[in-house]
Amino acid sequence: MKAMSTETPLDLKKTVNLPKTGFSQKANLAQTEPARLKKWSEMRLYDLIREARAGAQKFILHDGPPYANADIHLGTAMNKILKDFIVKSRNMMGYDAPYVPGYDCHGLPIELYVDRKLGAKKANMPAVAIRRACREHAAQALKRQTRDFQRLGILGEWDNPYLTMSNPYEAETARLFGRFVERGYVYKGARPVYWCIHDQTALAEAEVEYHQHTSPSVYVKFPLASDPSLIDPALAGRKVFVLIWTTTPWTLPANLGITVHPDFEYSAFEHGDEVYIVASELVGAVAEKCELGARDDAGNLPMPNVVARFPGAKLDRLACWHAWLDRESLLMVGEHVTLGGEADAETELDVSEARDKKSTGKAGTGCVHTAPGHGHDDFVIGKRYGLEIYCPVDNAGHFTPEVEHFAGQSVFEANPRIVEFMRERGLLLFTENYEHRYPHCWRCKNPVIFRATPQWFISMDQVAGDVVEKDEDGRDRSNFTENYSDEERGLRAAALREIENVNWIPAWGRDRMRNMFRGRPDWCVSRQRVWGVSIPVFYCAKCTEPVAEPEIINRVADVFEKESADAWYTREARELLPEGYVCKKCGADEWLKETDILDVWFDSGASSIAVLENRENLSWPADVYIEGGDQYRGWFNSSLMVGLAIHDRAPYKTVLTHGWTLDAQGKAMHKSAGNAVAPEEVIKDSGAEILRLWSASSNYFEDMRCSAEILQRVTDGYRKLRNTARFALGNLHGFDPARDTVAEPDLLEIDRWALAKLNEVVGKVREAYDAYEFHLVYHLLSEFCTVTLSARYFDIIKDRLYTFAPRNQARRSAQTALHQIADALARMLAPILVFTSDEIWENLPTDNDRPEAVHLALLPEANAAREDALLSNWQRLFEIRDDVLHALEEARIGKQIGSSLEARVEIAAAGDSYDLLIRYADELRYLLIVSEVNVLKSDEGVSGVVVKVEQADGKKCERCWNYSTRVGESARYADVCERCVAALEEIEASHDSEN
RNA sequence: CGGGGCAUAGCUCAACGGCAGAGCAGCCGCCUUAUAAGCGGUUUUAGCGCCAGAUUAGCGCAAGGUUCUGGGUUCGAAUCCCAGUGCCCCGACCA
């Protein structure tokens, strides 16, 4: 080795061990992520994880299938990222946690999309062709979604996801319907839907559009049938009428009741020898409108004479006579009644409009004409009171023959005739033309009606195992009653029981789910559509007897398994039924197929069975479901029903709810509002890693905000994590863990301190992962990197790492700590920063039997033995350090020093502080990063430490930059201090020994 | 209108009936051996005193954060209860 004394200070620099690593400072995520994905795909990382965890305890996260319609948005991305956090962290806890993604492929949005694309052509297309188009659209959408999900770094069985439109899944869906039938939950009823009488088809709300329309508005008298004194003694013996208002007179033949609000005050007022009941607040308005009473000379109507006032609840379950039919009309109470008239039939058809309006003016009477077959609210309340869902209107919009006076007439044509009819009989108080927005068919532009059609329902209260009781008319036999009892019966009771056994995170999920099941009506599973799984029921062509039998349904399912549910359309009924099957009722052998398909919620609700139970590597029930809060009404709900029907148990042990993604102001994101953050933009600009870190940084149990500023903060956070890792890696250059690791007892104390801090963080991070609190993981690691490592530990050990001889034991001590820190950091970050953690892993000096990718490794475990004494000593030392840094800053402001190494510090302390400082006296200059420290004893009783800063004595060492009076002592190394002389000699000696 | 949720610093989050905090951002500096990096200080304010004295800055004293608003329970509330405001989800054959 050549003498170094002749070398310039620049060459001296070469003897300093500066960081060196292939882990670049600049991440270039947008470029490097795809390369890493490719590598993982080639090495079959997901499969390797499965092999590594084979035989371990299973942990099943069951994926809620996103709808295979459009490209993913921020919320979809976040949802999948959170799932990946869970799956990766559980795998790294040692569980065997597979991930099978799924897609929800059937349903209206896709069919609507296809409708619009096909346009007029669709009318002449067979169902199979439409279904093919839907299938293609879904296949294409899910392909794009898969690509985008994979780009996010999410590992799973992407080559074998579950699709609700796959043959086995469709078959299983049909079989599950059979199970519901078998257990007696299924019945045929009726329910009102939008109906276009021109096209003779049901319409979805998305298929109606609103246009101005003129309807006849009518005020009609319904005579009270009950004893009026039950309402108020003052009414005894009077001729009492309840006044209703509607803009759809044609629904009056279907009137079965009148609904009032239980809490509103109602008045009975006189008009001639009759008494009319309306809401008190509307007495004046009604009298005015209907010209009740005689105007005085000034043209004013007198206020009617009110004979009684009472709450609406008084009317509950009394009866009126239908205005002209020989039939009762039941008085009911319902919260949906308003004084604005929104709840009348008019706005039944105008729901979204009515919801936006706070008040539609003072039309109406507060007594709502209720025809359960012709309105949504009417339907719901009708069910509650056990009314028939009566709809005497046929597909073409004609009254059925049973309708007296108007049989055969089209409903719109009948409108004026009904008005006239009522006028002639003195039932009508007033009529006028009423302009309002009214729903029209999107295709033929004609006004639509609300009309009850036969549908299949799943009963919430039917007792399992009972024989299905079906009316001739398919009328509902299982009344929904408000005074539901706790006795064990039906799906509702089972759901309420199981809800208590599920771990809901956050805990309010339990209440929400409970409320939902308490109040929910029977589940209507019929949809008048083609893109879905057909309801596998047959009807006798002769007597219309339905055949819904599990064995036959299973037969059909077997065909679906081979040919997909398309078979329902491509095959004749007799091909699907057993050979020679004849109607049990009439003996006929001609069959018709049900045309309705199953609600898509039935499809996705079936997933726990269709996927968890049918895949050999999964199991039922799932450990975890995690979705947005909207799924309480959706997937959480339907999945629970299916679980109960099949196994009498919830299909999930834990249900996590995540919030929605909002903009910077906390407003919902809409493409139209222009405040949406597009995931692909973030990925393109910053990388998927940033999206993942954002998902981890926010508390997902609440709604999560996202904006340019927030993403900037996240990016800054990422840089800090990356640079921290980079420092560790750079200083591990030349460190061979197997050879150079310093045994625990031989470590420098500050290195042990760093490891003790690491141990603390590891414990907390594990807890946070265990509790699915990823934002705590992020904040813990972020603060650990920023404060404990970057600002403290790393800054302090730089001197040792850079200036000591490479193989010096003290330097190896620091490296030993760094190695453990970097290793643990990579593991702890791995579930979140999937790309970066693996990059750290690659650049980390390895001992031999380490997994190939960090995702195959396990999370570090906290050491139970805590170094409490050491930690508390050092906590106090760092408090004193803060005081010193403060004093140094003052000296800096006073231009006494620049770098802290220019300083000599005098610390005066008393008591425990003094003892502590003396004990660590030799360490202090390194801890404080100054050139010299003197500890003085201050008088007892003086609290705190007093710090004095002065210029350090001596000259600056050109190598380590510390100040020393001994710089220049060595002739061989003229510009350096005594420590560096020693270091340089050590370096030379080791070079000699190598040669 | 009903069911549920959320509201703490510019941003993201702690504090879970017992002293309201962290990180980041901002501002002011230092360093140039993590270098498109690193480190430190600082970041509510009327008043009083000291220092200084053109100003800026500095030190001390004292008060000091309407934890969205208003009530209540409690010795004590960000926390529990009630009401209100704002935002979000659900109540639609949308997912």
PDB file of C-alpha atoms in Angstrom, chain A residues 221-377:
ATOM      1  CA  LYS A 221    -115.004  11.773  -1.144  1.00  0.00           C
ATOM      2  CA  PHE A 222    -114.637   8.404   0.553  1.00  0.00           C
ATOM      3  CA  PRO A 223    -117.481   7.749   3.014  1.00  0.00           C
ATOM      4  CA  LEU A 224    -116.383   6.564   6.435  1.00  0.00           C
ATOM      5  CA  ALA A 225    -117.669   3.054   7.098  1.00  0.00           C
ATOM      6  CA  SER A 226    -116.577   2.806  10.712  1.00  0.00           C
ATOM      7  CA  ASP A 227    -118.461   4.395  13.569  1.00  0.00           C
ATOM      8  CA  PRO A 228    -117.370   8.048  13.478  1.00  0.00           C
ATOM      9  CA  SER A 229    -117.631   8.335  17.259  1.00  0.00           C
ATOM     10  CA  LEU A 230    -114.549   6.126  17.440  1.00  0.00           C
ATOM     11  CA  ILE A 231    -112.678   9.140  16.156  1.00  0.00           C
ATOM     12  CA  ASP A 232    -114.399  11.784  18.213  1.00  0.00           C
ATOM     13  CA  PRO A 233    -117.727  11.817  20.079  1.00  0.00           C
ATOM     14  CA  ALA A 234    -118.587  15.030  18.261  1.00  0.00           C
ATOM     15  CA  LEU A 235    -118.823  13.067  15.047  1.00  0.00           C
ATOM     16  CA  ALA A 236    -121.378  10.596  16.324  1.00  0.00           C
ATOM     17  CA  GLY A 237    -124.161  10.150  13.834  1.00  0.00           C
ATOM     18  CA  ARG A 238    -122.633  12.464  11.226  1.00  0.00           C
ATOM     19  CA  LYS A 239    -122.102  11.662   7.574  1.00  0.00           C
ATOM     20  CA  VAL A 240    -118.313  11.626   7.540  1.00  0.00           C
ATOM     21  CA  PHE A 241    -116.092  11.481   4.470  1.00  0.00           C
ATOM     22  CA  VAL A 242    -112.357  11.266   4.081  1.00  0.00           C
ATOM     23  CA  LEU A 243    -111.132  13.457   1.235  1.00  0.00           C
ATOM     24  CA  ILE A 244    -108.390  12.212  -1.008  1.00  0.00           C
ATOM     25  CA  TRP A 245    -106.521  13.842  -3.835  1.00  0.00           C
ATOM     26  CA  THR A 246    -104.897  12.233  -6.822  1.00  0.00           C
ATOM     27  CA  THR A 247    -103.742  12.990 -10.337  1.00  0.00           C
ATOM     28  CA  THR A 248    -104.253   9.429 -11.525  1.00  0.00           C
ATOM     29  CA  PRO A 249    -108.008   8.858 -11.333  1.00  0.00           C
ATOM     30  CA  TRP A 250    -107.575   5.615 -13.243  1.00  0.00           C
ATOM     31  CA  THR A 251    -105.914   4.083 -10.171  1.00  0.00           C
ATOM     32  CA  LEU A 252    -109.074   4.676  -8.114  1.00  0.00           C
ATOM     33  CA  PRO A 253    -110.705   1.373  -9.124  1.00  0.00           C
ATOM     34  CA  ALA A 254    -107.649  -0.262  -7.525  1.00  0.00           C
ATOM     35  CA  ASN A 255    -107.968   1.762  -4.338  1.00  0.00           C
ATOM     36  CA  LEU A 256    -107.816  -0.448  -1.283  1.00  0.00           C
ATOM     37  CA  GLY A 257    -106.960   2.083   1.348  1.00  0.00           C
ATOM     38  CA  ILE A 258    -106.251   5.584   2.489  1.00  0.00           C
ATOM     39  CA  THR A 259    -103.077   6.494   4.320  1.00  0.00           C
ATOM     40  CA  VAL A 260    -102.698   9.294   6.821  1.00  0.00           C
ATOM     41  CA  HIS A 261     -99.701  10.392   8.830  1.00  0.00           C
ATOM     42  CA  PRO A 262     -99.936   9.136  12.403  1.00  0.00           C
ATOM     43  CA  ASP A 263     -98.491  12.310  13.890  1.00  0.00           C
ATOM     44  CA  PHE A 264    -100.200  14.956  11.806  1.00  0.00           C
ATOM     45  CA  GLU A 265    -103.287  16.648  13.165  1.00  0.00           C
ATOM     46  CA  TYR A 266    -106.438  16.075  11.157  1.00  0.00           C
ATOM     47  CA  SER A 267    -109.652  18.068  11.224  1.00  0.00           C
ATOM     48  CA  ALA A 268    -113.230  17.137  10.563  1.00  0.00           C
ATOM     49  CA  PHE A 269    -115.118  20.124   9.240  1.00  0.00           C
ATOM     50  CA  GLU A 270    -118.708  20.685   8.199  1.00  0.00           C
ATOM     51  CA  HIS A 271    -119.957  21.296   4.729  1.00  0.00           C
ATOM     52  CA  GLY A 272    -123.724  21.287   4.586  1.00  0.00           C
ATOM     53  CA  ASP A 273    -124.819  18.176   6.384  1.00  0.00           C
ATOM     54  CA  GLU A 274    -121.592  16.374   5.578  1.00  0.00           C
ATOM     55  CA  VAL A 275    -118.321  16.268   7.470  1.00  0.00           C
ATOM     56  CA  TYR A 276    -114.955  16.064   5.691  1.00  0.00           C
ATOM     57  CA  ILE A 277    -111.659  14.893   7.095  1.00  0.00           C
ATOM     58  CA  VAL A 278    -108.395  16.396   5.873  1.00  0.00           C
ATOM     59  CA  ALA A 279    -105.112  17.398   7.498  1.00  0.00           C
ATOM     60  CA  SER A 280    -105.682  20.425   9.718  1.00  0.00           C
ATOM     61  CA  GLU A 281    -103.080  22.427   7.948  1.00  0.00           C
ATOM     62  CA  LEU A 282    -104.835  21.944   4.631  1.00  0.00           C
ATOM     63  CA  VAL A 283    -108.407  22.733   5.691  1.00  0.00           C
ATOM     64  CA  GLY A 284    -108.253  26.251   4.295  1.00  0.00           C
ATOM     65  CA  ALA A 285    -106.517  25.251   1.106  1.00  0.00           C
ATOM     66  CA  VAL A 286    -108.956  22.430   0.409  1.00  0.00           C
ATOM     67  CA  ALA A 287    -111.985  24.567   1.122  1.00  0.00           C
ATOM     68  CA  GLU A 288    -110.639  27.255  -1.163  1.00  0.00           C
ATOM     69  CA  LYS A 289    -109.844  24.818  -3.941  1.00  0.00           C
ATOM     70  CA  CYS A 290    -113.153  23.022  -3.774  1.00  0.00           C
ATOM     71  CA  GLU A 291    -115.202  26.191  -3.186  1.00  0.00           C
ATOM     72  CA  LEU A 292    -116.728  24.826  -0.023  1.00  0.00           C
ATOM     73  CA  GLY A 293    -119.156  27.307   1.467  1.00  0.00           C
ATOM     74  CA  ALA A 294    -120.500  30.552   0.109  1.00  0.00           C
ATOM     75  CA  ARG A 295    -118.289  33.519  -0.613  1.00  0.00           C
ATOM     76  CA  ASP A 296    -119.082  36.738   1.191  1.00  0.00           C
ATOM     77  CA  ASP A 297    -119.465  40.076  -0.540  1.00  0.00           C
ATOM     78  CA  ALA A 298    -115.739  40.641  -0.633  1.00  0.00           C
ATOM     79  CA  GLY A 299    -115.430  37.305  -2.429  1.00  0.00           C
ATOM     80  CA  ASN A 300    -113.784  35.538   0.518  1.00  0.00           C
ATOM     81  CA  LEU A 301    -114.655  32.082   1.606  1.00  0.00           C
ATOM     82  CA  PRO A 302    -115.366  31.676   5.292  1.00  0.00           C
ATOM     83  CA  MET A 303    -113.137  29.256   7.173  1.00  0.00           C
ATOM     84  CA  PRO A 304    -115.063  25.992   7.483  1.00  0.00           C
ATOM     85  CA  ASN A 305    -116.473  25.028  10.825  1.00  0.00           C
ATOM     86  CA  VAL A 306    -114.210  22.433  12.368  1.00  0.00           C
ATOM     87  CA  VAL A 307    -116.053  20.025  14.609  1.00  0.00           C
ATOM     88  CA  ALA A 308    -113.157  17.829  15.696  1.00  0.00           C
ATOM     89  CA  ARG A 309    -109.387  17.688  15.683  1.00  0.00           C
ATOM     90  CA  PHE A 310    -107.386  14.534  16.249  1.00  0.00           C
ATOM     91  CA  PRO A 311    -104.075  12.922  15.360  1.00  0.00           C
ATOM     92  CA  GLY A 312    -103.922  10.751  12.272  1.00  0.00           C
ATOM     93  CA  ALA A 313    -103.196   7.760  14.472  1.00  0.00           C
ATOM     94  CA  LYS A 314    -106.851   7.867  15.541  1.00  0.00           C
ATOM     95  CA  LEU A 315    -107.868   6.718  12.111  1.00  0.00           C
ATOM     96  CA  ASP A 316    -105.610   3.677  12.076  1.00  0.00           C
ATOM     97  CA  ARG A 317    -107.409   0.563  10.888  1.00  0.00           C
ATOM     98  CA  LEU A 318    -110.797   2.200  10.618  1.00  0.00           C
ATOM     99  CA  ALA A 319    -112.512   1.758   7.288  1.00  0.00           C
ATOM    100  CA  CYS A 320    -114.054   3.798   4.549  1.00  0.00           C
ATOM    101  CA  TRP A 321    -116.199   2.598   1.749  1.00  0.00           C
ATOM    102  CA  HIS A 322    -114.693   2.819  -1.667  1.00  0.00           C
ATOM    103  CA  ALA A 323    -116.056   5.963  -3.335  1.00  0.00           C
ATOM    104  CA  TRP A 324    -118.287   3.971  -5.606  1.00  0.00           C
ATOM    105  CA  LEU A 325    -117.443   0.309  -5.383  1.00  0.00           C
ATOM    106  CA  ASP A 326    -118.958  -2.089  -2.888  1.00  0.00           C
ATOM    107  CA  ARG A 327    -115.689  -2.585  -1.087  1.00  0.00           C
ATOM    108  CA  GLU A 328    -113.928  -1.294   1.962  1.00  0.00           C
ATOM    109  CA  SER A 329    -110.995   1.041   1.818  1.00  0.00           C
ATOM    110  CA  LEU A 330    -108.776   0.614   4.840  1.00  0.00           C
ATOM    111  CA  LEU A 331    -107.490   3.596   6.770  1.00  0.00           C
ATOM    112  CA  MET A 332    -103.795   3.205   7.487  1.00  0.00           C
ATOM    113  CA  VAL A 333    -100.999   5.278   8.931  1.00  0.00           C
ATOM    114  CA  GLY A 334     -97.680   5.796   7.230  1.00  0.00           C
ATOM    115  CA  GLU A 335     -94.705   8.045   7.755  1.00  0.00           C
ATOM    116  CA  HIS A 336     -94.387   8.698   4.059  1.00  0.00           C
ATOM    117  CA  VAL A 337     -97.475  10.927   4.010  1.00  0.00           C
ATOM    118  CA  THR A 338     -96.690  14.592   3.569  1.00  0.00           C
ATOM    119  CA  LEU A 339     -98.719  17.744   3.346  1.00  0.00           C
ATOM    120  CA  GLY A 340     -97.253  18.647  -0.006  1.00  0.00           C
ATOM    121  CA  GLY A 341     -98.921  15.957  -2.005  1.00  0.00           C
ATOM    122  CA  GLU A 342     -95.674  14.163  -2.948  1.00  0.00           C
ATOM    123  CA  ALA A 343     -96.890  10.877  -1.639  1.00  0.00           C
ATOM    124  CA  ASP A 344     -99.902  10.807  -3.906  1.00  0.00           C
ATOM    125  CA  ALA A 345    -100.007   8.618  -6.893  1.00  0.00           C
ATOM    126  CA  GLU A 346     -98.787  11.401  -9.083  1.00  0.00           C
ATOM    127  CA  THR A 347     -95.443  11.499  -7.437  1.00  0.00           C
ATOM    128  CA  GLU A 348     -95.251   7.787  -7.028  1.00  0.00           C
ATOM    129  CA  LEU A 349     -94.350   8.037 -10.621  1.00  0.00           C
ATOM    130  CA  ASP A 350     -92.163  10.967 -10.019  1.00  0.00           C
ATOM    131  CA  VAL A 351     -90.027   9.807  -7.178  1.00  0.00           C
ATOM    132  CA  SER A 352     -86.709  11.354  -7.957  1.00  0.00           C
ATOM    133  CA  GLU A 353     -88.404  14.622  -8.725  1.00  0.00           C
ATOM    134  CA  ALA A 354     -90.395  14.638  -5.555  1.00  0.00           C
ATOM    135  CA  ARG A 355     -87.367  13.874  -3.448  1.00  0.00           C
ATOM    136  CA  ASP A 356     -85.612  16.956  -4.683  1.00  0.00           C
ATOM    137  CA  LYS A 357     -88.512  19.182  -3.901  1.00  0.00           C
ATOM    138  CA  LYS A 358     -89.087  20.174  -0.342  1.00  0.00           C
ATOM    139  CA  SER A 359     -92.628  21.132  -1.061  1.00  0.00           C
ATOM    140  CA  THR A 360     -94.819  20.809  -4.065  1.00  0.00           C
ATOM    141  CA  GLY A 361     -97.256  23.398  -2.827  1.00  0.00           C
ATOM    142  CA  LYS A 362    -100.452  22.806  -1.001  1.00  0.00           C
ATOM    143  CA  ALA A 363    -102.090  20.351  -3.314  1.00  0.00           C
ATOM    144  CA  GLY A 364    -103.551  17.330  -1.574  1.00  0.00           C
ATOM    145  CA  THR A 365    -105.486  16.617   1.571  1.00  0.00           C
ATOM    146  CA  GLY A 366    -103.058  14.776   3.798  1.00  0.00           C
ATOM    147  CA  CYS A 367    -105.127  11.654   3.157  1.00  0.00           C
ATOM    148  CA  VAL A 368    -103.416   9.588   0.535  1.00  0.00           C
ATOM    149  CA  HIS A 369    -105.307   7.396  -1.887  1.00  0.00           C
ATOM    150  CA  THR A 370    -103.549   4.060  -1.671  1.00  0.00           C
ATOM    151  CA  ALA A 371    -103.582   1.473  -4.439  1.00  0.00           C
ATOM    152  CA  PRO A 372    -100.977  -1.165  -3.562  1.00  0.00           C
ATOM    153  CA  GLY A 373    -100.823  -2.357  -7.127  1.00  0.00           C
ATOM    154  CA  HIS A 374    -100.023   1.061  -8.505  1.00  0.00           C
ATOM    155  CA  GLY A 375     -97.445   2.740  -6.351  1.00  0.00           C
ATOM    156  CA  HIS A 376     -94.287   1.970  -4.496  1.00  0.00           C
ATOM    157  CA  ASP A 377     -95.218   3.472  -1.138  1.00  0.00           C
TER     158      ASP A 377
END
